[in-house]
Coordinates of C-alpha atoms (C1' of nucleotides) in Angstrom, one line a residue:
Chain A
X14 CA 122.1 76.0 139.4
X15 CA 120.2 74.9 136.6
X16 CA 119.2 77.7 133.9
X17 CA 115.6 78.5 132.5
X18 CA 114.8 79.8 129.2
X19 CA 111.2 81.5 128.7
X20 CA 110.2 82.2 125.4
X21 CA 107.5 85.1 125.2
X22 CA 105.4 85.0 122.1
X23 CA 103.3 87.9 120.9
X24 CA 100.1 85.9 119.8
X25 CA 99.1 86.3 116.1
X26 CA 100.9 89.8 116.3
X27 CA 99.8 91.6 113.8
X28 CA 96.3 91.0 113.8
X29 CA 96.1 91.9 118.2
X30 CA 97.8 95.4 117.1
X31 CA 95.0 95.7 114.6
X32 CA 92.5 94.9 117.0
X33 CA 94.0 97.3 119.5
X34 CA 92.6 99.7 117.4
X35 CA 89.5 98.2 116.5
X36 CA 88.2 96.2 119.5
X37 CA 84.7 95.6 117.7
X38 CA 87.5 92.7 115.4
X39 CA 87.5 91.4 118.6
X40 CA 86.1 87.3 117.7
X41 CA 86.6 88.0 114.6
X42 CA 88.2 86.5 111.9
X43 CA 91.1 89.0 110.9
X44 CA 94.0 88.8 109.0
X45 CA 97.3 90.9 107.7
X46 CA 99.0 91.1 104.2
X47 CA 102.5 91.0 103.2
X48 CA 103.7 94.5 101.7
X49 CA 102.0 95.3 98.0
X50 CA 99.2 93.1 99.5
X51 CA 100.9 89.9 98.4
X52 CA 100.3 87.7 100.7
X53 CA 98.7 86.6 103.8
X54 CA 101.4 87.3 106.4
X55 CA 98.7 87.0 110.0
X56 CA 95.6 85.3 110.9
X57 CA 93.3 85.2 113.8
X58 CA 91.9 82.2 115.5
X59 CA 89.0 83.0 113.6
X60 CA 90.4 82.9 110.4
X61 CA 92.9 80.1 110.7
X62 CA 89.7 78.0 111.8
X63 CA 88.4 78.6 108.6
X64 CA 91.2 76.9 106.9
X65 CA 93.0 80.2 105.5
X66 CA 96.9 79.5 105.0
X67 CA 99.7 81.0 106.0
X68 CA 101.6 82.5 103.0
X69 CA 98.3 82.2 100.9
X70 CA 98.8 84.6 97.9
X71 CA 95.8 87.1 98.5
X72 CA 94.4 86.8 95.0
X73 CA 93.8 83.2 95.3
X74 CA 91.5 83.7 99.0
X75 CA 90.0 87.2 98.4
X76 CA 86.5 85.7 97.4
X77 CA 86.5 83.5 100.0
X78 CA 87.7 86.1 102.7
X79 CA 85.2 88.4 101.3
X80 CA 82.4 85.7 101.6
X81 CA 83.5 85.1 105.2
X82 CA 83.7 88.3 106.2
X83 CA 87.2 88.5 107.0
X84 CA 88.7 91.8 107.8
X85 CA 91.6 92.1 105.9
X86 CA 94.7 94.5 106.7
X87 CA 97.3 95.8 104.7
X88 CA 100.7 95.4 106.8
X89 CA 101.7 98.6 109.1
X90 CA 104.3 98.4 109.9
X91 CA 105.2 101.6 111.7
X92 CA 101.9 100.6 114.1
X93 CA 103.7 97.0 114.7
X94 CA 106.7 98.0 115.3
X95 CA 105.8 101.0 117.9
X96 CA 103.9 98.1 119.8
X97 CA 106.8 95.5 119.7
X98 CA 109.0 98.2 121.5
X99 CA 105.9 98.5 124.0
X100 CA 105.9 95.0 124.8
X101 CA 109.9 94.2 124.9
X102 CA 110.1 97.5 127.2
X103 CA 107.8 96.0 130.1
X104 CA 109.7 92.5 129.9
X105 CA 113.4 94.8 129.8
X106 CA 111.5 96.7 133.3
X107 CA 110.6 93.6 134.5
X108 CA 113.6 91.2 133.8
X109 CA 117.5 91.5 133.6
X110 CA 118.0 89.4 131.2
X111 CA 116.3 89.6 127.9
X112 CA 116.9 88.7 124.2
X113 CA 114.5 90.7 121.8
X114 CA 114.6 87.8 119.2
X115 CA 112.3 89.2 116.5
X116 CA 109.4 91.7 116.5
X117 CA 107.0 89.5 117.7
X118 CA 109.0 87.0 119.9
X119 CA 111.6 87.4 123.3
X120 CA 113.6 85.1 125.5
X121 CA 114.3 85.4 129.3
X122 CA 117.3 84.0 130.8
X123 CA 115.7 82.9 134.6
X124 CA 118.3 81.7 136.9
X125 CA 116.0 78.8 138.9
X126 CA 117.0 78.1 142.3
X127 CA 114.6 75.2 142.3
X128 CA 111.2 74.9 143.4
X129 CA 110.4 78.5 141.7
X130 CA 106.6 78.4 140.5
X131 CA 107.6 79.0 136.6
X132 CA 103.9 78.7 135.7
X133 CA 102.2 81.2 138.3
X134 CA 105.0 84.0 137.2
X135 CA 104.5 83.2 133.8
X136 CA 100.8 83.9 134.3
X137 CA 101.8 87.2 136.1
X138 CA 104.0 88.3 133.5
X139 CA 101.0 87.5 130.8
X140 CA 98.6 89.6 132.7
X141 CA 101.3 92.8 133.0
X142 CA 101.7 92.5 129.6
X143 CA 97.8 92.4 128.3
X144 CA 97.3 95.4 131.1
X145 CA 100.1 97.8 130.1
X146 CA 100.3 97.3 126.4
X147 CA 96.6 95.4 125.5
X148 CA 98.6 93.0 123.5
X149 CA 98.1 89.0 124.3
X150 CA 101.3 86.4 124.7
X151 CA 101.9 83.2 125.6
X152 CA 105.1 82.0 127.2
X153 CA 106.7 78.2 127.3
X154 CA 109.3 77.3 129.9
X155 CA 112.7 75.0 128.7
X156 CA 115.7 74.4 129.5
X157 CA 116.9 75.1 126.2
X158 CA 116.0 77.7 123.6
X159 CA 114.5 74.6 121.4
X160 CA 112.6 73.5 124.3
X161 CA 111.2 76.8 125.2
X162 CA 110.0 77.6 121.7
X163 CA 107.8 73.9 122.0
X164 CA 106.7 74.4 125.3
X165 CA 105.6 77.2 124.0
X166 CA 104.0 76.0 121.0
X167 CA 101.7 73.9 123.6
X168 CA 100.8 77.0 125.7
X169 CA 99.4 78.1 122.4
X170 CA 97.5 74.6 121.8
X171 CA 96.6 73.9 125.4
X172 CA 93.6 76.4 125.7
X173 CA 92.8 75.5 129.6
X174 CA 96.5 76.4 130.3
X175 CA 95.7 80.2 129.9
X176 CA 98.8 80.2 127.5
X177 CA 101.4 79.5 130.0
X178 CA 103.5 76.1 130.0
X179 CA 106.4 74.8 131.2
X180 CA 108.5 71.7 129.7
X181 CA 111.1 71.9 132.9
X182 CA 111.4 68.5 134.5
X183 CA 108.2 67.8 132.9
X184 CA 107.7 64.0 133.5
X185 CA 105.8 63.4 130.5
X186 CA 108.4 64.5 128.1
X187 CA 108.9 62.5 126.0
X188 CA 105.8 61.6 125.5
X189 CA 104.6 65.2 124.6
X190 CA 107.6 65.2 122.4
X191 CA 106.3 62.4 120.4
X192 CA 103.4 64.2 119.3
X193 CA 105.2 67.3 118.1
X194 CA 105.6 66.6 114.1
X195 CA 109.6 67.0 113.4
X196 CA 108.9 69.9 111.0
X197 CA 107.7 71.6 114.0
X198 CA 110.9 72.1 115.4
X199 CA 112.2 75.0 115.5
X200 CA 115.3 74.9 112.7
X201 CA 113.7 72.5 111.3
X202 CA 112.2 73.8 108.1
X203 CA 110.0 72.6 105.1
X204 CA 112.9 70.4 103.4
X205 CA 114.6 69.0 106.3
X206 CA 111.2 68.0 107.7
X207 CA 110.1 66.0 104.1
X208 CA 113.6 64.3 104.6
X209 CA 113.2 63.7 107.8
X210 CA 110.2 62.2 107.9
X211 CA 111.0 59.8 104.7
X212 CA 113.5 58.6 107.0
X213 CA 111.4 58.1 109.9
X214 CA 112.5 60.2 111.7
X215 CA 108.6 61.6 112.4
X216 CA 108.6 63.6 115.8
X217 CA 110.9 66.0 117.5
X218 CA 111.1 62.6 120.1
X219 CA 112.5 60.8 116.8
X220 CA 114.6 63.7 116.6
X221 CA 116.1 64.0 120.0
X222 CA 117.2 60.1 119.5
X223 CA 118.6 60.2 116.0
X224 CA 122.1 59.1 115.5
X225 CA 125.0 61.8 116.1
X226 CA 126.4 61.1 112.5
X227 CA 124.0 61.0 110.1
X228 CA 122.3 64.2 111.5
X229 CA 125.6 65.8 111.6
X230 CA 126.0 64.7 107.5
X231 CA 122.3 65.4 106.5
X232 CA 121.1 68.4 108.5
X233 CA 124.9 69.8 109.1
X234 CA 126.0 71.1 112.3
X235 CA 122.8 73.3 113.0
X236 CA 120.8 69.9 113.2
X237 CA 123.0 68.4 115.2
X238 CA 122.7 71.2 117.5
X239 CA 118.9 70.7 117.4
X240 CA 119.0 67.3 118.1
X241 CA 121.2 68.2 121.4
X242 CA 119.1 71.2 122.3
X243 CA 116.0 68.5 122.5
X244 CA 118.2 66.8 125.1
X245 CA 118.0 69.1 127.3
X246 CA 121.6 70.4 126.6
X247 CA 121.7 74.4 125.5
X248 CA 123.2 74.8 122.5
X249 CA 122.2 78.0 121.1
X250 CA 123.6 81.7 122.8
X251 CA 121.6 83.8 124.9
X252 CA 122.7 87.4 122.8
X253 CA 120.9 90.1 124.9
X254 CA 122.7 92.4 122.7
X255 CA 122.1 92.4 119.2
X256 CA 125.0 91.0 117.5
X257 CA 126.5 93.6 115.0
X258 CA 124.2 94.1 112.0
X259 CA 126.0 92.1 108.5
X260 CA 123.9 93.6 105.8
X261 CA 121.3 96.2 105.4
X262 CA 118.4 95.2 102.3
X263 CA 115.7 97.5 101.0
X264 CA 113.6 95.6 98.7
X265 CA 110.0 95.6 97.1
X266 CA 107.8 94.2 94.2
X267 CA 106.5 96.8 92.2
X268 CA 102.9 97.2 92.0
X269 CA 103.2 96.9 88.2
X270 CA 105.5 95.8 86.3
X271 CA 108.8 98.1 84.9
X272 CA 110.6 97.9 81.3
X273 CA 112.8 100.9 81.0
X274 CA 115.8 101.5 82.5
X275 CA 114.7 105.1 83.9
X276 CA 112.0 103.9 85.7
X277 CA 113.6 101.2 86.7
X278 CA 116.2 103.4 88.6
X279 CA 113.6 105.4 90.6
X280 CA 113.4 102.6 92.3
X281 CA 116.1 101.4 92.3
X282 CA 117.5 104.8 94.0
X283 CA 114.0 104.6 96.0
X284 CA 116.0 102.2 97.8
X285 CA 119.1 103.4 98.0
X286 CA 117.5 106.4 99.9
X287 CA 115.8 103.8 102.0
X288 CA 118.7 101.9 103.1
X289 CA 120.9 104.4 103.4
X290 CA 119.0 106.4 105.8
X291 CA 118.7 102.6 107.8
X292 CA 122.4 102.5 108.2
X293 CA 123.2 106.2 109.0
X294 CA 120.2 105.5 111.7
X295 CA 122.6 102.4 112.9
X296 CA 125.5 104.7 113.1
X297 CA 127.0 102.2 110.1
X298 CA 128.7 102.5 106.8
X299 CA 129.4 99.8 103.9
X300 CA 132.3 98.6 102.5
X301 CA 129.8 97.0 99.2
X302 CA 127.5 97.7 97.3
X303 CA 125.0 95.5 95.4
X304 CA 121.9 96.2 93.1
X305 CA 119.3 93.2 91.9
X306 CA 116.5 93.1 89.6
X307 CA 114.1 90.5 88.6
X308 CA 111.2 89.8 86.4
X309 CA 107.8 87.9 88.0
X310 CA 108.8 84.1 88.3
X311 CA 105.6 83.3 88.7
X312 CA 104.4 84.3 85.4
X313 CA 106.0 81.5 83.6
X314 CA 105.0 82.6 80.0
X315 CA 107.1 85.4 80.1
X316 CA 111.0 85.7 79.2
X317 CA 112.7 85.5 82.7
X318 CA 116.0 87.4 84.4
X319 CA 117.3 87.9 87.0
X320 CA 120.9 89.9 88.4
X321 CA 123.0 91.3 90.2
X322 CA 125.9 93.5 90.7
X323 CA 128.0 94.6 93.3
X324 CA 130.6 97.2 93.6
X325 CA 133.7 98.0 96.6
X326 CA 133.2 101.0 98.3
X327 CA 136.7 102.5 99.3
X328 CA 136.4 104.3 101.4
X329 CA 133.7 102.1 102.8
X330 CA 130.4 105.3 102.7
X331 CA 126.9 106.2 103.9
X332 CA 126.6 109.2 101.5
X333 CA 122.9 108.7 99.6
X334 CA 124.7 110.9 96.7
X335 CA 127.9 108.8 96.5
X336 CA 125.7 105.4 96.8
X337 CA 123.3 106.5 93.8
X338 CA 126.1 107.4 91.8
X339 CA 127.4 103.4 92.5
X340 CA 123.8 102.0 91.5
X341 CA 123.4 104.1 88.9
X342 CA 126.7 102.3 87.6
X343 CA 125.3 98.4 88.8
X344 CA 122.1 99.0 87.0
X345 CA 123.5 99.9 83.6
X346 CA 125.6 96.9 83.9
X347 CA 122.3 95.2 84.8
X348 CA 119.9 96.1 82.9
X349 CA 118.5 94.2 79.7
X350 CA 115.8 96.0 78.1
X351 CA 112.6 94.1 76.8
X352 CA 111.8 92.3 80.4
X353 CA 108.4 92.6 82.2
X354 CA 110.3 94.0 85.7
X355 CA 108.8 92.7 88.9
X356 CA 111.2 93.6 91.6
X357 CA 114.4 95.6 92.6
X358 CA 116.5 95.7 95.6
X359 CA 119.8 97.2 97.1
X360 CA 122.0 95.5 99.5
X361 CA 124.7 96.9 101.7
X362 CA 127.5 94.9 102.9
X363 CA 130.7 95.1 104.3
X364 CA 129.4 97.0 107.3
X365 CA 131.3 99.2 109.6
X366 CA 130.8 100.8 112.7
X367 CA 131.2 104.5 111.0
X368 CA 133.7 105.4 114.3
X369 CA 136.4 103.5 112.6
X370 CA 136.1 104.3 109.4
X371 CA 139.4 104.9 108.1
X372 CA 140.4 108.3 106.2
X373 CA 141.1 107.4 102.6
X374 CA 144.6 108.4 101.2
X375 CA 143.2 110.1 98.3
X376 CA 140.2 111.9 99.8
X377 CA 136.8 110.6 100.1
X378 CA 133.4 112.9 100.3
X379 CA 132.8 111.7 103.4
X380 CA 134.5 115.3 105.1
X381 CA 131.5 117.4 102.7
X382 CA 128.9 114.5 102.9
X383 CA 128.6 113.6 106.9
X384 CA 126.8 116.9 107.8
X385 CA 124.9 116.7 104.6
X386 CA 123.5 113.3 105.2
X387 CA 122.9 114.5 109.1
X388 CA 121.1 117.9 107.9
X389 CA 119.1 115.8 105.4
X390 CA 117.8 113.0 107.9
X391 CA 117.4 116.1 110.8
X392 CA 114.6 117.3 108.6
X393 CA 112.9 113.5 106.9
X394 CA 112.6 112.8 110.6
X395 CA 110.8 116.2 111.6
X396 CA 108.6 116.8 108.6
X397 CA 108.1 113.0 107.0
X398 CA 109.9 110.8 105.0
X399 CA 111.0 111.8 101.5
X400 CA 110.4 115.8 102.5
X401 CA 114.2 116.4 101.0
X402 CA 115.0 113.6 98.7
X403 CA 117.1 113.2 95.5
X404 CA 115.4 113.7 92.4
X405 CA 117.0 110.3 91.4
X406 CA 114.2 108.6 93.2
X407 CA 111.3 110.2 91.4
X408 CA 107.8 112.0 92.1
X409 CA 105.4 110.1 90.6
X410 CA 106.5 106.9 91.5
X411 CA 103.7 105.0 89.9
X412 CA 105.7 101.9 90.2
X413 CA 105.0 101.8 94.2
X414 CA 103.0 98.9 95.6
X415 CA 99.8 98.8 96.6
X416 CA 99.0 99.1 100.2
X417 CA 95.0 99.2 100.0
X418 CA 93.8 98.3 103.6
X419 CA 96.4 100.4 105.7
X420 CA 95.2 101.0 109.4
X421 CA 96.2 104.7 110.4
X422 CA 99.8 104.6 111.8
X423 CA 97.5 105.4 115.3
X424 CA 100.7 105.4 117.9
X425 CA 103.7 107.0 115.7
X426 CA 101.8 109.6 113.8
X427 CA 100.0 113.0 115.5
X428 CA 97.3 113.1 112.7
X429 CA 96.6 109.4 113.2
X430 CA 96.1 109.7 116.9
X431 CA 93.0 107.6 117.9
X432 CA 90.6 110.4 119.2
X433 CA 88.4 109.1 122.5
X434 CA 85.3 110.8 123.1
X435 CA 83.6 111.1 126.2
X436 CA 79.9 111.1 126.9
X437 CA 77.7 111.8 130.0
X438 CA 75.1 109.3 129.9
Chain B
dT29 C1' 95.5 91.4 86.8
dC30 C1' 97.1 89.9 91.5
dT31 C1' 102.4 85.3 94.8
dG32 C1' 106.4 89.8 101.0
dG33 C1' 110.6 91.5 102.9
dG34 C1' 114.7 91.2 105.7
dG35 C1' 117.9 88.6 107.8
dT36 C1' 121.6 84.6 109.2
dC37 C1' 124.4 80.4 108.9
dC38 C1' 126.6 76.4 106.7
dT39 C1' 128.9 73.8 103.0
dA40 C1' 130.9 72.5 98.7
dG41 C1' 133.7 73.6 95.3
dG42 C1' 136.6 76.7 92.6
dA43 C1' 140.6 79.7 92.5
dC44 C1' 144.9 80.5 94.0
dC45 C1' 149.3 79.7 96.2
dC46 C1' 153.5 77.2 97.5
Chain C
dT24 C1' 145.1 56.0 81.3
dC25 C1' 147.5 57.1 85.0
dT26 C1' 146.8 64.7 86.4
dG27 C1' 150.8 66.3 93.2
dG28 C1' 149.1 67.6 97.4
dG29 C1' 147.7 70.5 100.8
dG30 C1' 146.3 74.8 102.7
dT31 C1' 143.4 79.1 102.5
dC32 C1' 140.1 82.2 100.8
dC33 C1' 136.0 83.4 98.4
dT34 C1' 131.5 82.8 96.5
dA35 C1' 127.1 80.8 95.2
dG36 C1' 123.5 78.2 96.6
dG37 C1' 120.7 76.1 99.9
dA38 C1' 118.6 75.9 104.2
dC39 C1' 116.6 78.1 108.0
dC40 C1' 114.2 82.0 110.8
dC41 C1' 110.2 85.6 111.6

DNA sequence: TCTGGGGTCCTAGGACCC
DNA sequence: TCTGGGGTCCTAGGACCC
């Protein structure tokens, strides 16, 4: 029985959750910024028609966007994520099989039995969607994961397809193949596609042809794999469950710059706070700890640096206290004083299920420290984040990003609840 | 003035060991 | 002039993804 792979996209996600919330946006050109309002991170139709970039640092567009009166969004996250659980819930209702590949983006695993009408369910699975969660997807058909994501990328492009398309047993193939750029593929990125293409190897056609050997010794095994998924042999594993989180990273630029060292650890324990409470969340502990900091690289006339420093943690810990005790250590190793800070982050690594954690020989803190950490996340979860928080990680915190256009966190939050009035006519 | 954040995988090369 | 060779482990850096 020959297997299907749908890939269900989540069209220009964050702007169609903004929109959700603000129909009158609705033909209008829209788009979303990165965190601290960096960059531009979604677009509508609207907006990429008027030549707006993805990735474009705000600063460089915000005249034009003004000009062409663009809505513009700060990122909300709490509002995205709430609706990317609404959307991957109806397809987990609706389907056995289903791999929640990022926030915006799913794959089915469809058993065919031949003859099955992939488009017309596709349709029908596009219109349950729009009805129970308002948000708008397309969906491409392949045999493989590669081939899914293109067929999906022509749903998107082919307007009269109503966003549905399928490349199973297509008979055109190859030609459609040869009009997909090679840096269009998915795993192909920016500097495999230059390479690529100097090497004529132009189209994800060119790809699927290319010699075992030399895409094996350029693009390494992951290219390779490519190149077979394009044949129409599946390469890449269907993981309906999440594989075991690796590392856990909390991480922002500052909204201003940072020189001293106190400072520079509010955020730094910020952080820590931040990605601790992650990993207690995902019932995890880490074996390693690290701490970076960096200056602005884009500012080129100032003096540049950039570190880090880990640290073991034996007994591998989740303990906010005993993890800002660690950094506090990393950063004075760190820290160089007379540099323009930009950005800090933590990492954890090493991660364990905390289930088999091993008791230490000499004692750890993790007997006095579990209910502590469980008391303290009881109440950030009841009464807001940061309600109980170590001092470590400041009041003021004037170093925070800016976040200027925030929608209201409308499904997650009681006071942001959209209020619908009724009126007799 | 202003350029995101959070992940994964692969490989080459050094360190180390016998 | 002329370095042993082969295995394993670890890490940094590069590439990719959304």
């Amino acid at each position: 029985m020959a297997q299907v792979f749908a890939l269900i996209d989540c069209n220009n996600f964050y702007v169609s959750c903004e929109r959700l919330f603000a129909p009158q946006l609705k033909a209008r050109p829209v788009v979303v910024l990165s965190n601290n309002d960096g960059c531009i991170i979604a677009r509508s139709e609207e907006a990429k028609a008027l030549g707006i970039a993805m990735g474009e640092p705000y600063f460089k567009v915000a005249a034009f966007l003004e000009k062409h009166a663009v809505h513009v969004f700060s990122s909300n996250y709490a509002l995205y994520g709430d609706l990317s659980q609404r959307v991957m819930a109806v397809l987990q209702q609706l389907e056995p099989f289903v791999e929640i590949y990022s926030i915006d983006e799913a794959f089915v695993s469809l058993p065919v039995a031949g003859g099955g009408d992939l488009v017309a369910y596709g349709l029908k699975l596009r219109e349950t969607i729009r009805q129970w969660v308002g948000i708008p997807v397309s969906i491409g058909f392949g045999p493989t994961k590669t081939l899914a994501k293109i067929a999906n990328r022509m749903a998107k492009q082919d307007k009269a397809g109503n966003g549905v398309f399928s490349l199973l047993d297509h008979p055109r193939l190859d030609a459609l193949l040869a009009e997909v750029p090679v840096g269009a593929v998915w795993g192909i990125g920016r500097r495999h596609g230059a390479k690529l293409t100097a090497c004529g190897i132009r189209s994800a056609f060119d790809l699927k042809g290319g010699d075992d050997d030399w895409l094996r010794k350029h693009l390494t095994i992951t290219g390779l794999r490519t190149a077979m998924e394009l044949r129409g042999l599946s390469c890449l594993p269907f993981e309906q469950l999440p594989p075991a989180k690796k590392s856990i990273t909390s991480s922002r630029s500052f909204g201003r710059t940072v020189q001293g060292k106190a400072e520079l650890f509010e955020a730094v324990a910020t952080y820590v706070t931040m990605a601790a409470e992650k990993m207690r969340r995902a019932k995890l502990v880490a074996g390693c700890l690290q701490v970076f900091v960096t200056t602005n690289r884009f500012n080129k006339d100032a003096p540049q640096y950039s570190n880090s420093e880990s640290v073991r943690l034996e007994p591998p810990t989740a303990s906010t206290p005993e993890l800002l005790s660690r950094a506090r250590v990393c950063l004075d190793h760190l820290y160089r004083p007379g540099y323009a800070y930009q950005k800090a982050g933590v990492v954890l690594l090493d991660l364990l299920p905390e289930a088999r954690q091993q008791g230490h020989l000499f004692g750890g803190d993790s007997g006095k420290a579990g209910p502590l950490m469980a008391a303290l996340d009881k109440i950030n979860n009841r009464w807001g984040r940061e309600t109980v928080q170590s001092a470590a990680a400041g009041f003021t915190k004037s170093w925070k990003n800016r976040q200027e256009r925030k929608s209201p966190a409308y499904t997650t939050c009681w006071h942001d609840l959209p209020v619908v009035r009724a009126s007799r006519r």
